[in-house]
Short mmCIF file of C-alpha atoms in Angstrom, two decimals:
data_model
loop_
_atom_site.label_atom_id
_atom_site.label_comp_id
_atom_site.label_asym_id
_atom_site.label_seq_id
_atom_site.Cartn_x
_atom_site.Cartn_y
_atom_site.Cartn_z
CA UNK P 1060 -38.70 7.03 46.67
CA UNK P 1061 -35.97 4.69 46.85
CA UNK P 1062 -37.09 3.03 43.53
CA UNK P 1063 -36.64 6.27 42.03
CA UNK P 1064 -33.04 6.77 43.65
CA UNK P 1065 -32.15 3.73 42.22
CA UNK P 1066 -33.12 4.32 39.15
CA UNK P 1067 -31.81 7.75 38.61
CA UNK P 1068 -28.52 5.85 40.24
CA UNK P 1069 -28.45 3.33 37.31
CA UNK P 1070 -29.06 5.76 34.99
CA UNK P 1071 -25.80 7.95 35.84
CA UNK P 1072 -24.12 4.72 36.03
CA UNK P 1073 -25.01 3.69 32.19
CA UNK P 1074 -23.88 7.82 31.54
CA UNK P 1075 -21.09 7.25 33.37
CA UNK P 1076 -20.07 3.88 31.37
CA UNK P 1077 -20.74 5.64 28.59
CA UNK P 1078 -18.90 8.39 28.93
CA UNK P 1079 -15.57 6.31 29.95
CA UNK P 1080 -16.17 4.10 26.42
CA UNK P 1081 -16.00 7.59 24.81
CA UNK P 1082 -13.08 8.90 26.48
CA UNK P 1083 -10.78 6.18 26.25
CA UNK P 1084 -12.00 4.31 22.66
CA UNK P 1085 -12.55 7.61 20.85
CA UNK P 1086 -11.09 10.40 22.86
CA UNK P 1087 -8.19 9.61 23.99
CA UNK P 1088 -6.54 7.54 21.49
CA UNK P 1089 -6.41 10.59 18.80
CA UNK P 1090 -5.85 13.51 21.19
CA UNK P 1091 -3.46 11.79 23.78
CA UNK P 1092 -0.19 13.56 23.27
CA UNK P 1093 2.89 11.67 24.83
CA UNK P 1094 4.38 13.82 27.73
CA UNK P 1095 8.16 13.58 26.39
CA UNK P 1096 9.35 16.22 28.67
CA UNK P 1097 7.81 14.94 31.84
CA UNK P 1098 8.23 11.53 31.65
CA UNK P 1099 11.33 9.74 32.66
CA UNK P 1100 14.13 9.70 30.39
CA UNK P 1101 17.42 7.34 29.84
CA UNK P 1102 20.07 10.23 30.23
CA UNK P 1103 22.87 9.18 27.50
CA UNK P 1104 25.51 10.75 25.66
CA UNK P 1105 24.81 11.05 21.77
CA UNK P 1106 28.76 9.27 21.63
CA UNK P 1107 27.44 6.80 24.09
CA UNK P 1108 24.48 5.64 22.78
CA UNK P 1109 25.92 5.18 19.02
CA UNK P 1110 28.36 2.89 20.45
CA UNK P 1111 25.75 0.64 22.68
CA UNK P 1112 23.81 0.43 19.47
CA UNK P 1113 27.20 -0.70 17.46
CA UNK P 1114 28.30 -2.76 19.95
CA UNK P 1115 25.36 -4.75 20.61
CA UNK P 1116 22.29 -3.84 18.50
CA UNK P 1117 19.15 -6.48 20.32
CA UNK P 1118 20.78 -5.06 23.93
CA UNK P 1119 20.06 -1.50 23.13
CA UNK P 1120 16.84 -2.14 21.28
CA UNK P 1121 15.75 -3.70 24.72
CA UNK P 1122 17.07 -0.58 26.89
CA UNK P 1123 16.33 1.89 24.57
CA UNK P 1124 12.93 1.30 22.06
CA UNK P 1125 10.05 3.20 22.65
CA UNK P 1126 11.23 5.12 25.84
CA UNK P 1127 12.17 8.62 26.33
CA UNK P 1128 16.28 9.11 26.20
CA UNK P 1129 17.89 12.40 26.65
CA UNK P 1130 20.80 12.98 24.91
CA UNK P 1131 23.53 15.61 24.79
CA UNK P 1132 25.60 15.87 22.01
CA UNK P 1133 28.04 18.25 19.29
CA UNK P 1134 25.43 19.79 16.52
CA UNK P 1135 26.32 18.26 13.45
CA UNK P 1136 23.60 19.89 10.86
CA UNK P 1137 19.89 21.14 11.09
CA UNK P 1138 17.48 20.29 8.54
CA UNK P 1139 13.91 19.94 7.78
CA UNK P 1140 12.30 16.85 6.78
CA UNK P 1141 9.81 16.72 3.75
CA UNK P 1142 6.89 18.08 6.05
CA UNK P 1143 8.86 20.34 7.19
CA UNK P 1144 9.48 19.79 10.61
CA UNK P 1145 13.03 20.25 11.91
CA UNK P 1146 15.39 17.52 12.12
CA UNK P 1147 19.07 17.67 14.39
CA UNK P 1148 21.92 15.13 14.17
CA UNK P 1149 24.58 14.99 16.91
CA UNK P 1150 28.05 14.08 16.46
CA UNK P 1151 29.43 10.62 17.62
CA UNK P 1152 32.76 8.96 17.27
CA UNK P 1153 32.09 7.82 14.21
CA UNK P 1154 31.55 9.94 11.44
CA UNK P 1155 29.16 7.18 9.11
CA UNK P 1156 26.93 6.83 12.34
CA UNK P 1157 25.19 9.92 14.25
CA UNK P 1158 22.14 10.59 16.53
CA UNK P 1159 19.35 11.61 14.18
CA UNK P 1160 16.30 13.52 15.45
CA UNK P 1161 13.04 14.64 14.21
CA UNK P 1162 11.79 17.52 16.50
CA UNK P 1163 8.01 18.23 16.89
CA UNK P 1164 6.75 21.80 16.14
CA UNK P 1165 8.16 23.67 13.36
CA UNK P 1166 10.89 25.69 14.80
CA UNK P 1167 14.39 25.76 12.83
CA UNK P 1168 16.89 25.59 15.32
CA UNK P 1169 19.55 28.23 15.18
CA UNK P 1170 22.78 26.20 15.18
CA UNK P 1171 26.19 27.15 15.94
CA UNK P 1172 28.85 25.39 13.99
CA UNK P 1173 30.14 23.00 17.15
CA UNK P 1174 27.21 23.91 19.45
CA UNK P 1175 26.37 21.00 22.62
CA UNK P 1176 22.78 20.64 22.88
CA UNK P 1177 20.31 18.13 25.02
CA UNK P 1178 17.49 16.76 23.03
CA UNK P 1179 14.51 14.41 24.62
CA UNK P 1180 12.81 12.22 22.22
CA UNK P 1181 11.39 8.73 21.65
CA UNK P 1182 14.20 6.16 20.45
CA UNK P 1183 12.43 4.45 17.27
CA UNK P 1184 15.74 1.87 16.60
CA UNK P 1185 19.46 2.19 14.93
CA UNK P 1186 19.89 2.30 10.98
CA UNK P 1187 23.07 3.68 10.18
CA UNK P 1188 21.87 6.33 12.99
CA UNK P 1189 20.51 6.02 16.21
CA UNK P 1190 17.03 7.34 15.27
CA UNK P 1191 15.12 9.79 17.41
CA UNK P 1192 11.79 11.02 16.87
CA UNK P 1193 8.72 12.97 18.79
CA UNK P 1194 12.02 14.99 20.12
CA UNK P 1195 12.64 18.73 22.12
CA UNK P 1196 15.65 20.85 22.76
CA UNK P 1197 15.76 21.15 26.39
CA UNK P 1198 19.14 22.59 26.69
CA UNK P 1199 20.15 25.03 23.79
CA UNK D 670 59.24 4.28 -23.33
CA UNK D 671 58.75 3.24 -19.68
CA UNK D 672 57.11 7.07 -19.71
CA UNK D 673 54.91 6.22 -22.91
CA UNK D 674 54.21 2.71 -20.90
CA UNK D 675 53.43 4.44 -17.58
CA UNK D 676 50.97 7.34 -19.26
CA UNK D 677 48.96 5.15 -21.25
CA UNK D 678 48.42 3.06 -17.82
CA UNK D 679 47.52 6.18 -16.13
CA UNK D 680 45.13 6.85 -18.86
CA UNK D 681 43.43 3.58 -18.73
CA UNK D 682 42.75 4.06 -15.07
CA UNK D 683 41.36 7.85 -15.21
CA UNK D 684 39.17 6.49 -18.02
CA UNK D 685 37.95 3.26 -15.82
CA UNK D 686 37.04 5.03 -12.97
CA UNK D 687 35.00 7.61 -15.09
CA UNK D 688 32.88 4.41 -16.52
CA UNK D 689 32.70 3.16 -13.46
CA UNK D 690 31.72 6.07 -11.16
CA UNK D 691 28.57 6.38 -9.53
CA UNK D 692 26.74 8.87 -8.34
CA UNK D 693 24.93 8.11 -4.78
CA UNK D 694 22.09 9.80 -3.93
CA UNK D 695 20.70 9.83 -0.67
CA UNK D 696 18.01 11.43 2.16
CA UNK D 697 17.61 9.76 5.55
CA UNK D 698 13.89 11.98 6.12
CA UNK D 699 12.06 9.92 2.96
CA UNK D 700 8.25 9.30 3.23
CA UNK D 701 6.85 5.65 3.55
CA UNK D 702 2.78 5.97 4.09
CA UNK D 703 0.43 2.56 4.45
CA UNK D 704 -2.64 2.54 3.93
CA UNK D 705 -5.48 -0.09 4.50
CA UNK D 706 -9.33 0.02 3.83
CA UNK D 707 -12.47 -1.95 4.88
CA UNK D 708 -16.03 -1.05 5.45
CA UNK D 709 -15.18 -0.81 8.85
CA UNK D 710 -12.29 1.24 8.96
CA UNK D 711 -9.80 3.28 6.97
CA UNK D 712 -6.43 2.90 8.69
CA UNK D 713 -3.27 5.02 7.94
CA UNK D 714 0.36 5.92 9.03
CA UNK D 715 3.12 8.26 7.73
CA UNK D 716 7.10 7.36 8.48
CA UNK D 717 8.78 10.74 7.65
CA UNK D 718 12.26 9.17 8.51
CA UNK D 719 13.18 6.94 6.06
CA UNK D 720 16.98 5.95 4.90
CA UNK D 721 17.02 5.66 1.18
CA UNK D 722 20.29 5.66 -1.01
CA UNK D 723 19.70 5.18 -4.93
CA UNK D 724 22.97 5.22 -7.89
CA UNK D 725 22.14 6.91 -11.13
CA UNK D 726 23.33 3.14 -12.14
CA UNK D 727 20.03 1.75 -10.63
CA UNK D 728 21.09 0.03 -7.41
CA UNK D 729 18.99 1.32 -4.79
CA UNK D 730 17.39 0.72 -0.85
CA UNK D 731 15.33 1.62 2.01
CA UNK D 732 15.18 1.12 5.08
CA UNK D 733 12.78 2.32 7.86
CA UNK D 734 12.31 2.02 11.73
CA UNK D 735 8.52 0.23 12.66
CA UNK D 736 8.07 2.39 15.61
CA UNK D 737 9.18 5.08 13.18
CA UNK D 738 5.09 4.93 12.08
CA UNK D 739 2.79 7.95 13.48
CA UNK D 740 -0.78 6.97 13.13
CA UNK D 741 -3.39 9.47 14.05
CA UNK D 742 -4.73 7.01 16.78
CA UNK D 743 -2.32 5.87 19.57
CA UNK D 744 -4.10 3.03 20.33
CA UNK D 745 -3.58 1.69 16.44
CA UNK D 746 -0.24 2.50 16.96
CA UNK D 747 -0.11 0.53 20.05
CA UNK D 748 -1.88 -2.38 18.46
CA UNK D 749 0.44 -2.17 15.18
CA UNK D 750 3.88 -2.44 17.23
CA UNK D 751 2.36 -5.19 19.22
CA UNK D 752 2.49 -9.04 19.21
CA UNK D 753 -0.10 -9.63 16.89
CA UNK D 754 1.45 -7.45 14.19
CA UNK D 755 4.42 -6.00 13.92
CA UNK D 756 5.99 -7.10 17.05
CA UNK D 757 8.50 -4.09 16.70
CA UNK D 758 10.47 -5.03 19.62
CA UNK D 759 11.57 -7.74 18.34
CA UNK D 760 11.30 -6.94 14.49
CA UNK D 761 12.35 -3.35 14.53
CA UNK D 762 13.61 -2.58 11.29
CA UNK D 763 12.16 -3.38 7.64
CA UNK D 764 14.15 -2.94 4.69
CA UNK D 765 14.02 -3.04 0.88
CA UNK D 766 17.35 -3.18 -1.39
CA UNK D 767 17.12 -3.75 -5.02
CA UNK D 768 17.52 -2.51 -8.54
CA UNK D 769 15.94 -0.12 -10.69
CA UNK D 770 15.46 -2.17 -14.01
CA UNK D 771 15.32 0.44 -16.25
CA UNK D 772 17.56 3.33 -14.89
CA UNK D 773 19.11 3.87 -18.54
CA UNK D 774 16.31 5.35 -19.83
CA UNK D 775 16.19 8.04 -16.98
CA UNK D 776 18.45 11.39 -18.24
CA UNK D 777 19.63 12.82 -14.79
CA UNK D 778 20.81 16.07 -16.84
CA UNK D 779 16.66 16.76 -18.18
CA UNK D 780 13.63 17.77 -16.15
CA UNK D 781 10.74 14.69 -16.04
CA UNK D 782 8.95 12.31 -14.62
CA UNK D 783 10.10 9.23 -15.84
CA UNK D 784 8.30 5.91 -15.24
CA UNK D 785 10.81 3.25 -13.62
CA UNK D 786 10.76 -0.60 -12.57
CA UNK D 787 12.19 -1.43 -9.47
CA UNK D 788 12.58 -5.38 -8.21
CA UNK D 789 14.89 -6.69 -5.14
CA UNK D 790 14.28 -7.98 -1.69
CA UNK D 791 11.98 -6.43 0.89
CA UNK D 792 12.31 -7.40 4.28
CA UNK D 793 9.25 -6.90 6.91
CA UNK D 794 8.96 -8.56 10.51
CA UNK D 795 12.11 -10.73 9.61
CA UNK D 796 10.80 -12.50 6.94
CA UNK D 797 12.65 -11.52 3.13
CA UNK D 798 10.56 -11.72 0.22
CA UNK D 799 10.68 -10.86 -3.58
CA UNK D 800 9.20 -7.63 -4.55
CA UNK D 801 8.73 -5.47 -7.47
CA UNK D 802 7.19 -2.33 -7.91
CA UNK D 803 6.48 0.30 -10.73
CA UNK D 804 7.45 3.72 -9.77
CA UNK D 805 8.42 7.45 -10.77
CA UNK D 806 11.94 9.13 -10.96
CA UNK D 807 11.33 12.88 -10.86
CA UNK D 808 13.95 15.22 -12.06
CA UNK D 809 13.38 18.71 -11.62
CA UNK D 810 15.38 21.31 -11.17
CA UNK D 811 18.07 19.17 -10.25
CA UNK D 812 17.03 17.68 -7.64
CA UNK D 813 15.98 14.09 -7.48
CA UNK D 814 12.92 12.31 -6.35
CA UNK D 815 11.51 9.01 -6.50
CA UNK D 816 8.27 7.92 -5.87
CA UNK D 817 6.15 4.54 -6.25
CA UNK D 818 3.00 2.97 -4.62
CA UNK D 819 2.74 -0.76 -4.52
CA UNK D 820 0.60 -3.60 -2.62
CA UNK D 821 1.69 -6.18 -0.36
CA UNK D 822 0.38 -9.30 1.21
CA UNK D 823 0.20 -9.03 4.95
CA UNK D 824 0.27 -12.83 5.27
CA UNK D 825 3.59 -13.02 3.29
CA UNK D 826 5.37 -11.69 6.10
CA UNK D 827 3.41 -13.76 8.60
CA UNK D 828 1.33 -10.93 10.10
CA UNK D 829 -2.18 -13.00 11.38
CA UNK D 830 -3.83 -10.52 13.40
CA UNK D 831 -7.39 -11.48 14.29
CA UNK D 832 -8.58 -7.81 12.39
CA UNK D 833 -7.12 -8.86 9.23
CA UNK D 834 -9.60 -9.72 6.81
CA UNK D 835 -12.49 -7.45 8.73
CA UNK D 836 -11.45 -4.28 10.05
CA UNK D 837 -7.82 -4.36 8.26
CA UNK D 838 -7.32 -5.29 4.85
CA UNK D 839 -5.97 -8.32 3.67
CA UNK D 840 -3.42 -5.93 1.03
CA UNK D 841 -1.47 -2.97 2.53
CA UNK D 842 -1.14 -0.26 -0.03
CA UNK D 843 2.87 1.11 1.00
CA UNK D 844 3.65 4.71 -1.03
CA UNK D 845 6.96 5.98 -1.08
CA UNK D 846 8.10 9.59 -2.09
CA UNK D 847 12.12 10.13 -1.60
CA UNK D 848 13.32 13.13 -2.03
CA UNK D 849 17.49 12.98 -2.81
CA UNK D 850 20.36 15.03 -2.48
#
């Protein structure tokens, strides 16, 4: 009897160990979806976080790469990328140097000329914008 | 005289800047795709935010973000920004800037495809190398596209990860399509 517990035990344990090797090699990895609105975000300016970027680039790639930042800034334009998915750029101080985001899902945003809107997204670095992608409009 | 003097200068000037004009063309959403196969494993990622700026003189660049890179898998992505690749932290940006050898022969003003040469700098992980790659300008409608597929070395730019040679190919295949405005 307690040969047979212990073997259905081992058993379950092998399924188990199996299981987990799925989830997390082959699962997980391709259906994970990063939770951009509940994780915690850097809460910046669009004007404020061109300027850390121009005023020291290697300071704000260490604050800002790969996390979550919520910004609030003046609509500039709405576009679409060449998928198709919607892309924002708010207004700095500077006219040659913007926040640029690409928003997930495919809905256009309706922009007012001049609108203030607050964006979450993943920074992905500064070219001649501060670059923002996997973002939402959490304040339209 | 002083007039007759004064005009002809004026002429001379209008007619320099119309030689010298340029048109810039420009997108910051262009396409940058790698690709790398083995028996093992076919590996893939799309950058959908690309800066490009090309003149109808030839003169032309890109530049990209590494963590800018969606792959399918978040663990390759993981892996790819890491130390023993990309080290994107550190390395976050790559860049090519350049010249299109044979932008003559392209006629902005007629619908085509026409085959182009472009050869300049590309920078990857910090390390600047020379590069050249065969490619497409596309005119149609008006509107401008380029587009060009080449191979690079991942060793040239000092990338040694353990899965090169097995599960990732020693040659990345990098296509570009940049659509203009």
């Amino acid at each position: 009897m307690n040969k047979k517990n212990l073997i259905v035990a081992v058993l379950l344990l092998v399924v188990l160990g199996f299981a987990g090797v799925w989830y997390f090699i082959f699962y997980r990895p391709t259906h994970h979806v990063r939770d951009i609105a509940g994780e915690s975000a850097i809460v910046v300016s669009a004007k404020d976080i061109v300027k850390e970027f121009q005023t020291n680039e290697s300071q704000a790639n260490t604050k800002y790469l790969n996390k979550v930042a919520e910004i609030t800034g003046e609509v500039v334009e709405a576009k679409k990328d060449q998928t198709g998915k919607p892309t924002v750029t708010l207004k700095s101080d500077d006219a040659f140097s913007n926040v640029f985001v690409t928003l997930r899902g495919d809905k256009q945003l309706e922009v007012k000329g001049g609108s203030t809107i607050t964006i979450r997204g993943v920074v992905t670095g500064f070219l001649s914008d501060v670059v923002i992608n996997d973002g939402i409009v959490t304040k339209e | 005289m002083i007039k007759k003097i004064f005009l002809i200068g004026l002429l001379l000037v209008i007619v320099n800047i119309g030689l010298f004009a340029q048109k810039v063309y420009s997108t910051k959403v262009g396409q940058i795709k790698f690709f790398s196969t083995t028996a093992t494993e076919d590996i893939d990622a799309v950058n959908n935010q690309v800066d490009s700026k090309m003149t109808d003189k030839g003169q032309v660049m890109f530049a990209l973000l590494i963590k800018g890179f969606v792959f399918e898998n978040e663990m390759m992505q993981e892996h790819f920004n890491g130390k023993d690749y990309m080290q994107s932290d550190k390395f976050p940006k790559a860049e090519f800037k350049g010249v299109i050898t044979n932008m003559t022969t392209v006629n902005f003003a007629k619908d085509g495809a026409y085959p182009i040469m472009a050869t300049g700098d590309l920078m990857i992980r910090g390390i600047s190398k020379k590069q050249s790659a065969a490619g497409l300008i596309i005119i149609e409608k008006g509107k401008i596209k380029s587009k060009s597929t080449f191979k690079i070395k991942l060793k040239d730019y000092g990338i040694t990860g353990k899965d090169i040679g097995s599960v990732i190919s020693n040659d990345i295949k990098i296509t570009v399509e940049a659509k203009y405005e």
